[in-house]
Tab-separated table of C-alpha atoms in Angstrom:
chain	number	residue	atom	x	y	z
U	1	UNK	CA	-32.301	-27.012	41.790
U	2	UNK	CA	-31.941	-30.700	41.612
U	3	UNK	CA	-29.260	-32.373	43.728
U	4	UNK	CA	-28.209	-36.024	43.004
U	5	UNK	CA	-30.201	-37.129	45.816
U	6	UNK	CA	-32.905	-36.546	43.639
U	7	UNK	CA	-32.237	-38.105	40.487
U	8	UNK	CA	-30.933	-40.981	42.947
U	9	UNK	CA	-34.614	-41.134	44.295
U	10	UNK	CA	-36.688	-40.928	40.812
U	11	UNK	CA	-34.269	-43.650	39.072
U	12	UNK	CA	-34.485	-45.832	42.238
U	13	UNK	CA	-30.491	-46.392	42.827
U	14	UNK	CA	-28.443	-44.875	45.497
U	15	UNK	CA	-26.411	-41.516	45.277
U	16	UNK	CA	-23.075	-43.571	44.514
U	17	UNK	CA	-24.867	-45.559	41.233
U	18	UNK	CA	-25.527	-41.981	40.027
U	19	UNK	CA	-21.786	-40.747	40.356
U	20	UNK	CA	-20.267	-43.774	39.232
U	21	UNK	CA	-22.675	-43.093	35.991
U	22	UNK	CA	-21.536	-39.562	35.619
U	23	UNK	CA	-17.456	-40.143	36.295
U	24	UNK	CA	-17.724	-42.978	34.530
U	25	UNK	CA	-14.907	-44.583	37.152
U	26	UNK	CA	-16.845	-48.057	37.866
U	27	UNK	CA	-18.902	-50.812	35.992
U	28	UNK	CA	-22.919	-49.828	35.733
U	29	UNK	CA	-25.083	-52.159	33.894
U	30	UNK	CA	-26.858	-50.341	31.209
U	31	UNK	CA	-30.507	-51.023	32.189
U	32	UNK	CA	-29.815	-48.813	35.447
U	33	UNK	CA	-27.635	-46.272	33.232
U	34	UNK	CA	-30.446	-45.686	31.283
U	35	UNK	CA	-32.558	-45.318	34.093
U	36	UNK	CA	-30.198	-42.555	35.755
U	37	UNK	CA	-29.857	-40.744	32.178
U	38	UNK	CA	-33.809	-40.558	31.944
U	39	UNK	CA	-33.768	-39.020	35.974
U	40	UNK	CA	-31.128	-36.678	34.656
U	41	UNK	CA	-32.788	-35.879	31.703
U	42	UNK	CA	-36.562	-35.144	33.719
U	43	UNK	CA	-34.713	-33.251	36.444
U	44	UNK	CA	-32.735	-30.813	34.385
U	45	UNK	CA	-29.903	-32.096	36.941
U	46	UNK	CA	-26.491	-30.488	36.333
U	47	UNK	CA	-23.326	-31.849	38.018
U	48	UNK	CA	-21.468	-29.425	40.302
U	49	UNK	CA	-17.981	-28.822	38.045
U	50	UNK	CA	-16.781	-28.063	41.041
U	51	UNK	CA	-17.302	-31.046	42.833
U	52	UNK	CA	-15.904	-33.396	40.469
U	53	UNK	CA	-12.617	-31.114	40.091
U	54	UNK	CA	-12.292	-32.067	43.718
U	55	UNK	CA	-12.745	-35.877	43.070
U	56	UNK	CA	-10.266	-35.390	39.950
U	57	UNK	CA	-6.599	-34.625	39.735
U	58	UNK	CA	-7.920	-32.788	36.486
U	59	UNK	CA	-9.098	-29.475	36.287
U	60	UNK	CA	-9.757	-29.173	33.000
U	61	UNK	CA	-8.538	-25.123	33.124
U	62	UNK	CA	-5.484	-24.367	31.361
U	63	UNK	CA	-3.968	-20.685	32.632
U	64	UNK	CA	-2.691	-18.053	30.006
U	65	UNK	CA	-0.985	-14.772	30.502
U	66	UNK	CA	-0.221	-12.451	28.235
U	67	UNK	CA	-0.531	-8.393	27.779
U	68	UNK	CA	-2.165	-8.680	24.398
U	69	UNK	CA	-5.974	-7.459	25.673
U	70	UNK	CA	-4.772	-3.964	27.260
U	71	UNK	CA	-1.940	-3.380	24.455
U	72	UNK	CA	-4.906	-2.494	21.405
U	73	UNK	CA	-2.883	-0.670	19.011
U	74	UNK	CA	-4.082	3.208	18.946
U	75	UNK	CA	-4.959	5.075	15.880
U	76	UNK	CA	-3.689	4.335	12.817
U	77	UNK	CA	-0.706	2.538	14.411
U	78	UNK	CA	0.567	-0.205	11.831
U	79	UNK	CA	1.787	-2.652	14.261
U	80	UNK	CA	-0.060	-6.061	14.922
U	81	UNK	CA	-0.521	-7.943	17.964
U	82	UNK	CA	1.200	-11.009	17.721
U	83	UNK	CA	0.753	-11.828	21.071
U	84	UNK	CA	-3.349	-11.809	20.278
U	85	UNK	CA	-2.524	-14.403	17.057
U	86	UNK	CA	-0.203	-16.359	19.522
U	87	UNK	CA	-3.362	-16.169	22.074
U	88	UNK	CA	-6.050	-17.155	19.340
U	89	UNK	CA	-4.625	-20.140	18.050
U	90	UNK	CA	-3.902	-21.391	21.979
U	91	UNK	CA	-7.581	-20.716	22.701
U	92	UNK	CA	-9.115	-22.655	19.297
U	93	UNK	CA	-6.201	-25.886	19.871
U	94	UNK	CA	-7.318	-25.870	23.525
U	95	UNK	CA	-10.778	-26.043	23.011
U	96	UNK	CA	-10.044	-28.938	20.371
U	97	UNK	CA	-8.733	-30.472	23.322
U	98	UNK	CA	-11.457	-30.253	25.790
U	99	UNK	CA	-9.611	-28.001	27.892
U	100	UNK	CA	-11.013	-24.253	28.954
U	101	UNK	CA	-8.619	-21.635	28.870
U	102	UNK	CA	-8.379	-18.754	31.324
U	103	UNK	CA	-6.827	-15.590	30.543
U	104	UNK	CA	-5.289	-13.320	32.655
U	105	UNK	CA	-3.963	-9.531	30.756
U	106	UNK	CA	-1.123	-8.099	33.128
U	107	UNK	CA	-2.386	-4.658	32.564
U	108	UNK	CA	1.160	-3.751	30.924
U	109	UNK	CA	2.462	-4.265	34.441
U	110	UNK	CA	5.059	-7.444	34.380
U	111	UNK	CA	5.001	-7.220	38.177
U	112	UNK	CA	1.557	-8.565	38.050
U	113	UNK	CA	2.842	-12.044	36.577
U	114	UNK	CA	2.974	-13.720	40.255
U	115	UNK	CA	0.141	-12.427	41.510
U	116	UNK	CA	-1.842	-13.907	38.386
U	117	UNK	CA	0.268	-17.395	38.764
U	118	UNK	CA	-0.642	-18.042	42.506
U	119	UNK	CA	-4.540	-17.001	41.605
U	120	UNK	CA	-4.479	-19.714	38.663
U	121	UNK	CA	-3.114	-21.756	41.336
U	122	UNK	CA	-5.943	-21.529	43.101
U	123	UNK	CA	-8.052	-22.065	40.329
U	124	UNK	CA	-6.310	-25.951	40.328
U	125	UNK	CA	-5.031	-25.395	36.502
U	126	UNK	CA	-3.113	-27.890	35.007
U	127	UNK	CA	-0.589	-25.820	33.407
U	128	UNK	CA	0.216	-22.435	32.774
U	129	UNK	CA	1.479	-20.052	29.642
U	130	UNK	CA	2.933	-16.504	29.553
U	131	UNK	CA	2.828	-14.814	25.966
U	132	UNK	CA	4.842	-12.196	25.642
U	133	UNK	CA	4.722	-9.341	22.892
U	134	UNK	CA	7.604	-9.918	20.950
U	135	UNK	CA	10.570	-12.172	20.362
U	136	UNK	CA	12.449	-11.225	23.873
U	137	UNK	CA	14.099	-12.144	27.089
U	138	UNK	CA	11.910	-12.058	30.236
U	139	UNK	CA	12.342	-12.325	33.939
U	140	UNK	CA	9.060	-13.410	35.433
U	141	UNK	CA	8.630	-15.651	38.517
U	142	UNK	CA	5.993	-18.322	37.664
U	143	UNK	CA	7.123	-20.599	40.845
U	144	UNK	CA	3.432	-19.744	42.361
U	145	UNK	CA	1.220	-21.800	39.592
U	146	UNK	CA	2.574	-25.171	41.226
U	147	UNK	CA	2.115	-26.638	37.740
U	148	UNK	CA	3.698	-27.141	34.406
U	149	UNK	CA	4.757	-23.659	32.299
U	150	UNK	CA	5.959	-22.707	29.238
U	151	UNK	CA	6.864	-19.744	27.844
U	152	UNK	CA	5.722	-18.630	24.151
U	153	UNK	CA	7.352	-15.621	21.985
U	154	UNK	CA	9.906	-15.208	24.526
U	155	UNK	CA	12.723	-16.769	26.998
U	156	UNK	CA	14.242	-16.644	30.340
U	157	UNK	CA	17.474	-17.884	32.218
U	158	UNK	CA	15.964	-20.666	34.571
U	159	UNK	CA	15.902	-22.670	31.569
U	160	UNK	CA	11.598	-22.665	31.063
U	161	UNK	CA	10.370	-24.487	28.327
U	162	UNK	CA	9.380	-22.013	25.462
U	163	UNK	CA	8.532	-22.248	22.145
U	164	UNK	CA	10.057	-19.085	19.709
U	165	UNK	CA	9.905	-18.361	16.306
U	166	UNK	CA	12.917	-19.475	14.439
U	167	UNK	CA	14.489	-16.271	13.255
U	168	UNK	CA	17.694	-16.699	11.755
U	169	UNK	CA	16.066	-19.979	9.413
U	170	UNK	CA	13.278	-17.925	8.121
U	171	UNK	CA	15.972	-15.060	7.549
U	172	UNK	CA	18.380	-17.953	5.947
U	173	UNK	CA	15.093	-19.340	3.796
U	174	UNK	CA	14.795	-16.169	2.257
U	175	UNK	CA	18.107	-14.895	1.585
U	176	UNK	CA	18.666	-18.438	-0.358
U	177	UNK	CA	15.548	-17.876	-2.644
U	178	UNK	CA	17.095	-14.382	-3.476
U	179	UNK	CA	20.444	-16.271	-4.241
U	180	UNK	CA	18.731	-18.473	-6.379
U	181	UNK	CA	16.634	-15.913	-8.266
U	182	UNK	CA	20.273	-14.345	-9.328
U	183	UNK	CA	20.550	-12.047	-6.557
U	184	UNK	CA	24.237	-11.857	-5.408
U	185	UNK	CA	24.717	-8.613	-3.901
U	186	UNK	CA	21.940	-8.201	-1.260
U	187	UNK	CA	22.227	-5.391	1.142
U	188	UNK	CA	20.488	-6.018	4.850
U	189	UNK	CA	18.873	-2.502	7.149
U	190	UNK	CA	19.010	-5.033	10.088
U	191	UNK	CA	16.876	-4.872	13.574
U	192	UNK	CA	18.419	-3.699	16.343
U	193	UNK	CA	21.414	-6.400	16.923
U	194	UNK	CA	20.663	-5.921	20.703
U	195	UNK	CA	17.021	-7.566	19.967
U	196	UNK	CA	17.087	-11.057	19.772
U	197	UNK	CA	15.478	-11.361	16.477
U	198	UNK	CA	17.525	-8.485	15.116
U	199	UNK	CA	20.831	-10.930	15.786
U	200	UNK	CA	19.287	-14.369	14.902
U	201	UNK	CA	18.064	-12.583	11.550
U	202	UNK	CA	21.555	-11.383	10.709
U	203	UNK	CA	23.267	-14.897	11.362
U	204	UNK	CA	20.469	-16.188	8.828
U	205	UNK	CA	21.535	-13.810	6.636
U	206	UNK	CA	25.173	-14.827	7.069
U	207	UNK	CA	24.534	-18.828	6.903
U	208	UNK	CA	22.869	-18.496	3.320
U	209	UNK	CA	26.059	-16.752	1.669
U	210	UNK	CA	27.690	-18.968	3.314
U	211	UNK	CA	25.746	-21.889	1.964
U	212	UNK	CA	26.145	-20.574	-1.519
U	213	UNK	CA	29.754	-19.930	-1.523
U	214	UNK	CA	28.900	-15.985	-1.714
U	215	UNK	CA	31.589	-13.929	1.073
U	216	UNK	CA	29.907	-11.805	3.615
U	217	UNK	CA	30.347	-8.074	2.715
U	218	UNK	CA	29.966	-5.805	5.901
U	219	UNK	CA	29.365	-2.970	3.679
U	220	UNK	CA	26.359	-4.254	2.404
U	221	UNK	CA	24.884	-4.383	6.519
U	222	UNK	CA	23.375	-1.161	7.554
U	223	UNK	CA	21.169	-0.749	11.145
U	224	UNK	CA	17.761	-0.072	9.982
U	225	UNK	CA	16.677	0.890	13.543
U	226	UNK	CA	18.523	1.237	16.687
U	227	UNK	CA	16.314	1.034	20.045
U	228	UNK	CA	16.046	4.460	21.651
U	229	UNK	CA	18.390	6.242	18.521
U	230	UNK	CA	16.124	9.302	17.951
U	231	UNK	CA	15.302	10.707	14.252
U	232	UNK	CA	14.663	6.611	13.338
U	233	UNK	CA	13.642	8.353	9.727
U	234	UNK	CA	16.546	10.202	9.406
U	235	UNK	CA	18.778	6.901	10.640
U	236	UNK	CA	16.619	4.585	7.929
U	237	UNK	CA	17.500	7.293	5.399
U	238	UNK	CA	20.953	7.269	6.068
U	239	UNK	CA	21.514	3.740	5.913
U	240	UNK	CA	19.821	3.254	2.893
U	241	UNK	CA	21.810	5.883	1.388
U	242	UNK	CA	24.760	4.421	2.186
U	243	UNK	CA	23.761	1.310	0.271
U	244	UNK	CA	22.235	2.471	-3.094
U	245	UNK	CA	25.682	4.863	-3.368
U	246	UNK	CA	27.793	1.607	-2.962
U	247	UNK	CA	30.383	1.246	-6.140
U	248	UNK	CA	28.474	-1.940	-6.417
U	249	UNK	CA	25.257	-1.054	-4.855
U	250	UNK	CA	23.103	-3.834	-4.026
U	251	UNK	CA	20.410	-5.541	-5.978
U	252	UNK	CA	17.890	-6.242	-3.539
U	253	UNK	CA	17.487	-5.199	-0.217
U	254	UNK	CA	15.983	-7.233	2.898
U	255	UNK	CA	14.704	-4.987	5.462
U	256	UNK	CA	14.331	-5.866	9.230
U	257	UNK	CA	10.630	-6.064	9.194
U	258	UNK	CA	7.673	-5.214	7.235
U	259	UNK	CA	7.434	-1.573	8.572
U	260	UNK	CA	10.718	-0.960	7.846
U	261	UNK	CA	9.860	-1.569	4.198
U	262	UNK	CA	6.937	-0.206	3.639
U	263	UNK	CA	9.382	3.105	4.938
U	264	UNK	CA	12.023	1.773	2.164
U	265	UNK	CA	9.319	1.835	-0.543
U	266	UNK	CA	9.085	5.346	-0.058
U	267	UNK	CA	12.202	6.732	0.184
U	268	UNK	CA	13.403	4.777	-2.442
U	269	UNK	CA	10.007	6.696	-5.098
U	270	UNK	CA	11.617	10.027	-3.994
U	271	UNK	CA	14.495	9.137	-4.996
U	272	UNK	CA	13.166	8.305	-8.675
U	273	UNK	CA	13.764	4.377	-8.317
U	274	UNK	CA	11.117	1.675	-9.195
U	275	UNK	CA	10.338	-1.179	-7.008
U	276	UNK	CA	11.469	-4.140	-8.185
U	277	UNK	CA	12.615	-2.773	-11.644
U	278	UNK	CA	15.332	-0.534	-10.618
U	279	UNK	CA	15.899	-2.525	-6.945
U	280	UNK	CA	13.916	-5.415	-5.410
U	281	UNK	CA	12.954	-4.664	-2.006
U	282	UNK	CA	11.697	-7.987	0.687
U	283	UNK	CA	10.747	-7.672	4.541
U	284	UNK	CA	10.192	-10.540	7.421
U	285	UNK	CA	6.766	-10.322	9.504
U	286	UNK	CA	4.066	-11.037	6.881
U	287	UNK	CA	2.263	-8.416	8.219
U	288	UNK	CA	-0.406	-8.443	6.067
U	289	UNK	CA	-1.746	-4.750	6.586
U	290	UNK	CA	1.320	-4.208	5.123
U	291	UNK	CA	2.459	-6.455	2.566
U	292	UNK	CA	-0.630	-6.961	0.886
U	293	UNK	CA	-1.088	-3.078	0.725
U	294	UNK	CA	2.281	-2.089	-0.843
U	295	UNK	CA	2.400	-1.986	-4.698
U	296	UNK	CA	3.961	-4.053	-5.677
U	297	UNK	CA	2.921	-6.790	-3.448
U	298	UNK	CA	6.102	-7.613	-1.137
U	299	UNK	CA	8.438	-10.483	-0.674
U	300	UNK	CA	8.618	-11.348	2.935
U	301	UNK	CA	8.804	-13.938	5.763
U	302	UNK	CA	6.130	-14.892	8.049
U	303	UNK	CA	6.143	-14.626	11.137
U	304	UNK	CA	4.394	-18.333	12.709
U	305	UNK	CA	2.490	-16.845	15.385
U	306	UNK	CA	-0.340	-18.992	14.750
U	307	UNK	CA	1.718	-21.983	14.573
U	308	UNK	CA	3.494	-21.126	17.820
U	309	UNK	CA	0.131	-20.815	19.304
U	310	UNK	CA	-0.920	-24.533	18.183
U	311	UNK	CA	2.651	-25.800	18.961
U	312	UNK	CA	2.472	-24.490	22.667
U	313	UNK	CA	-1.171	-26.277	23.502
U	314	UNK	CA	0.852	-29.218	22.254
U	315	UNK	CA	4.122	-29.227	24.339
U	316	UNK	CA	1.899	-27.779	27.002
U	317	UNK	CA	-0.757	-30.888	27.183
U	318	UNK	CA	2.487	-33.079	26.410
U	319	UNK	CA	3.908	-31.987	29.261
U	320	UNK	CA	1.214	-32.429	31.701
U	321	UNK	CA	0.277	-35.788	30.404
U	322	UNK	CA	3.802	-36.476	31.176
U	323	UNK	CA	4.314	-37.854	27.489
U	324	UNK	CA	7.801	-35.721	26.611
U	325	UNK	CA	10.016	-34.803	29.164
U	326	UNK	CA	10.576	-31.072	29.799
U	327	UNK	CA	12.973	-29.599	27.939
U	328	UNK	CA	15.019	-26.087	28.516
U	329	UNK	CA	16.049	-26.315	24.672
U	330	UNK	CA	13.687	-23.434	22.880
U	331	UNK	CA	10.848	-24.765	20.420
U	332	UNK	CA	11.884	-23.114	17.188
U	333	UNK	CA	8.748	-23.048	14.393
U	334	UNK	CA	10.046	-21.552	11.605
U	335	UNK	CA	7.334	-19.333	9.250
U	336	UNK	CA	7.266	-20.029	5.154
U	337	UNK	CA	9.067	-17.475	2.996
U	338	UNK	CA	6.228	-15.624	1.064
U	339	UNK	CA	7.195	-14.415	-2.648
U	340	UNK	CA	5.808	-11.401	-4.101
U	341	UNK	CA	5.900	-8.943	-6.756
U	342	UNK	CA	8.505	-6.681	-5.186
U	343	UNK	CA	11.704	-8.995	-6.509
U	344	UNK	CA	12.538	-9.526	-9.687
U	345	UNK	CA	14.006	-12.442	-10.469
U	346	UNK	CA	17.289	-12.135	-12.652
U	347	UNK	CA	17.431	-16.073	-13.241
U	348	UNK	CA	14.813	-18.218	-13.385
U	349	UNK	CA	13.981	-19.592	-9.904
């Protein structure tokens, strides 16, 4: 294998010509560039990566973490993987950026995180990202990367920068295109309120009456799904039972998420009603497994994973290059509402 002693010897310069010609870090005239290219060329020479990380404060390796490769969804298990989409779109902005991203899976294991911090820290990366699963609070000591982190999909209480999806104004975004399709009473099967996106979707909720001058009716607020509540069916049945036999039942009914739904569509055809002519039915997620299977086609919100992926290269890259400051405030990208066939519109939008 050729060292740079060699293509110093065929292109008649010393070893420090050649690696001033491949850092590109002082003046060569371009006679003896050319020279060293051609020796470079002949020699099939390849510089030791390395070497030059140690002569650079660059690495060139960003460091990822994330749980997405070990949690594949089993059977015929309707759930996505965020986390991957969140991953993916890191990976392709990176890549864009001349950077090479290493990824480390946890194994489901969160007590992994520091051992997989302090080995990217030996690995000289210049910053480091933990993707998490789902819109949640974490706990994970990061301390041992020595470098620049940021947290994506999720949020802790040292004040990390992260980057989150902005719940409660995708919620609000949708709720005030119902509003202005005619909708005025619009019953909500909510998330769990003890899961972050399950309150920040319910505030949305309450902003857009608000914004239209429409009162907040607690009646028309059922819990779709409680974590750990057993019979979840039997719960989703019962709340939506409690809506549609309302003196003034709802309209239109925004579900939690996409699954949720897709349940809704279902229970709602057994009980004789039509989707949207009898009741207009919308869901947040964008899952499109989902949405783009029902019949009709539903309204819903997307979920920006892929946006939060490209938005955390950015604030990651800014923050090593020591462009932006740091910030503990959360990075909220907010996802497009997505109108389908499963609301009827009783005014014209």
């Amino acid at each position: 294998m050729a060292t740079i002693y060699d293509v110093a010897k065929l292109a008649g310069v010393s070893p420090k010509t050649v690696s001033r010609v491949l850092n590109g870090d002082a003046p060569v005239n371009e006679k003896t560039r050319t020279k060293v290219a051609r020796a470079i060329s002949e020699l099939g020479y390849v510089p030791s990566q390395a070497a030059r990380m140690m002569r650079s404060s660059r690495s060139g390796l960003i460091g990822l973490i994330t749980g997405a490769i070990s949690a594949t969804p089993h059977g015929t298990e309707t759930r996505g993987l965020p986390d991957m989409l969140i991953v993916q779109a890191i990976q392709r902005e990176m890549a864009e950026r001349g950077k090479i991203l290493m990824i480390a899976d946890t194994g489901g294991s969160p007590s992994t995180v520091p051992m997989l911090a302090a080995t990217f820290a030996q690995h000289r990366v210049e910053g480091l990202i933990y993707v998490a699963d789902h819109h949640r609070a974490v706990d994970l000591d990061l301390s041992g990367a020595n470098c620049p982190t940021l947290l994506t999909n999720c949020y802790d209480d040292r004040g990390t920068p992260c980057v989150l999806p902005d719940d409660a104004a995708g919620q609000q975004a949708l709720v005030a295109r119902l509003i202005a399709a005619g909708h005025r009473r619009i019953g909500f099967l909510t998330l769990d309120q003890a899961m972050p996106a399950g309150r920040l979707r319910l505030e949305g909720y309450k902003a857009a009456l608000a914004e239209a001058g429409l009162p907040y009716d607690p009646v028309l607020v059922e819990a779709g799904y409680v974590i750990g509540r057993e019979m979840q069916s039997a719960a989703l049945t019962e709340a939506l039972e409690h809506l549609l036999t309302l003196d003034q039942p709802p309209s239109v009914i925004c579900c939690g998420n996409d699954e949720m739904a897709m349940r809704v569509y279902g229970l709602l055809r057994s009980r004789g009603l039509r989707v949207p002519e009898d009741i207009s039915v919308a869901g947040y997620d964008d899952h499109r497994s989902i949405a783009e299977m029902l019949h009709p086609h539903l309204t819903t919100v997307e979920l920006p994973y892929i946006d939060m992926g490209r938005h955390t290269a950015a604030r990651l890259l800014d923050m090593i290059g020591g462009d932006v400051p740091a910030s503990d405030d959360p990075l909220l990208v907010q996802g497009p509402v997505v109108w389908r066939s499963s609301v009827t519109a009783l005014t014209e939008l």
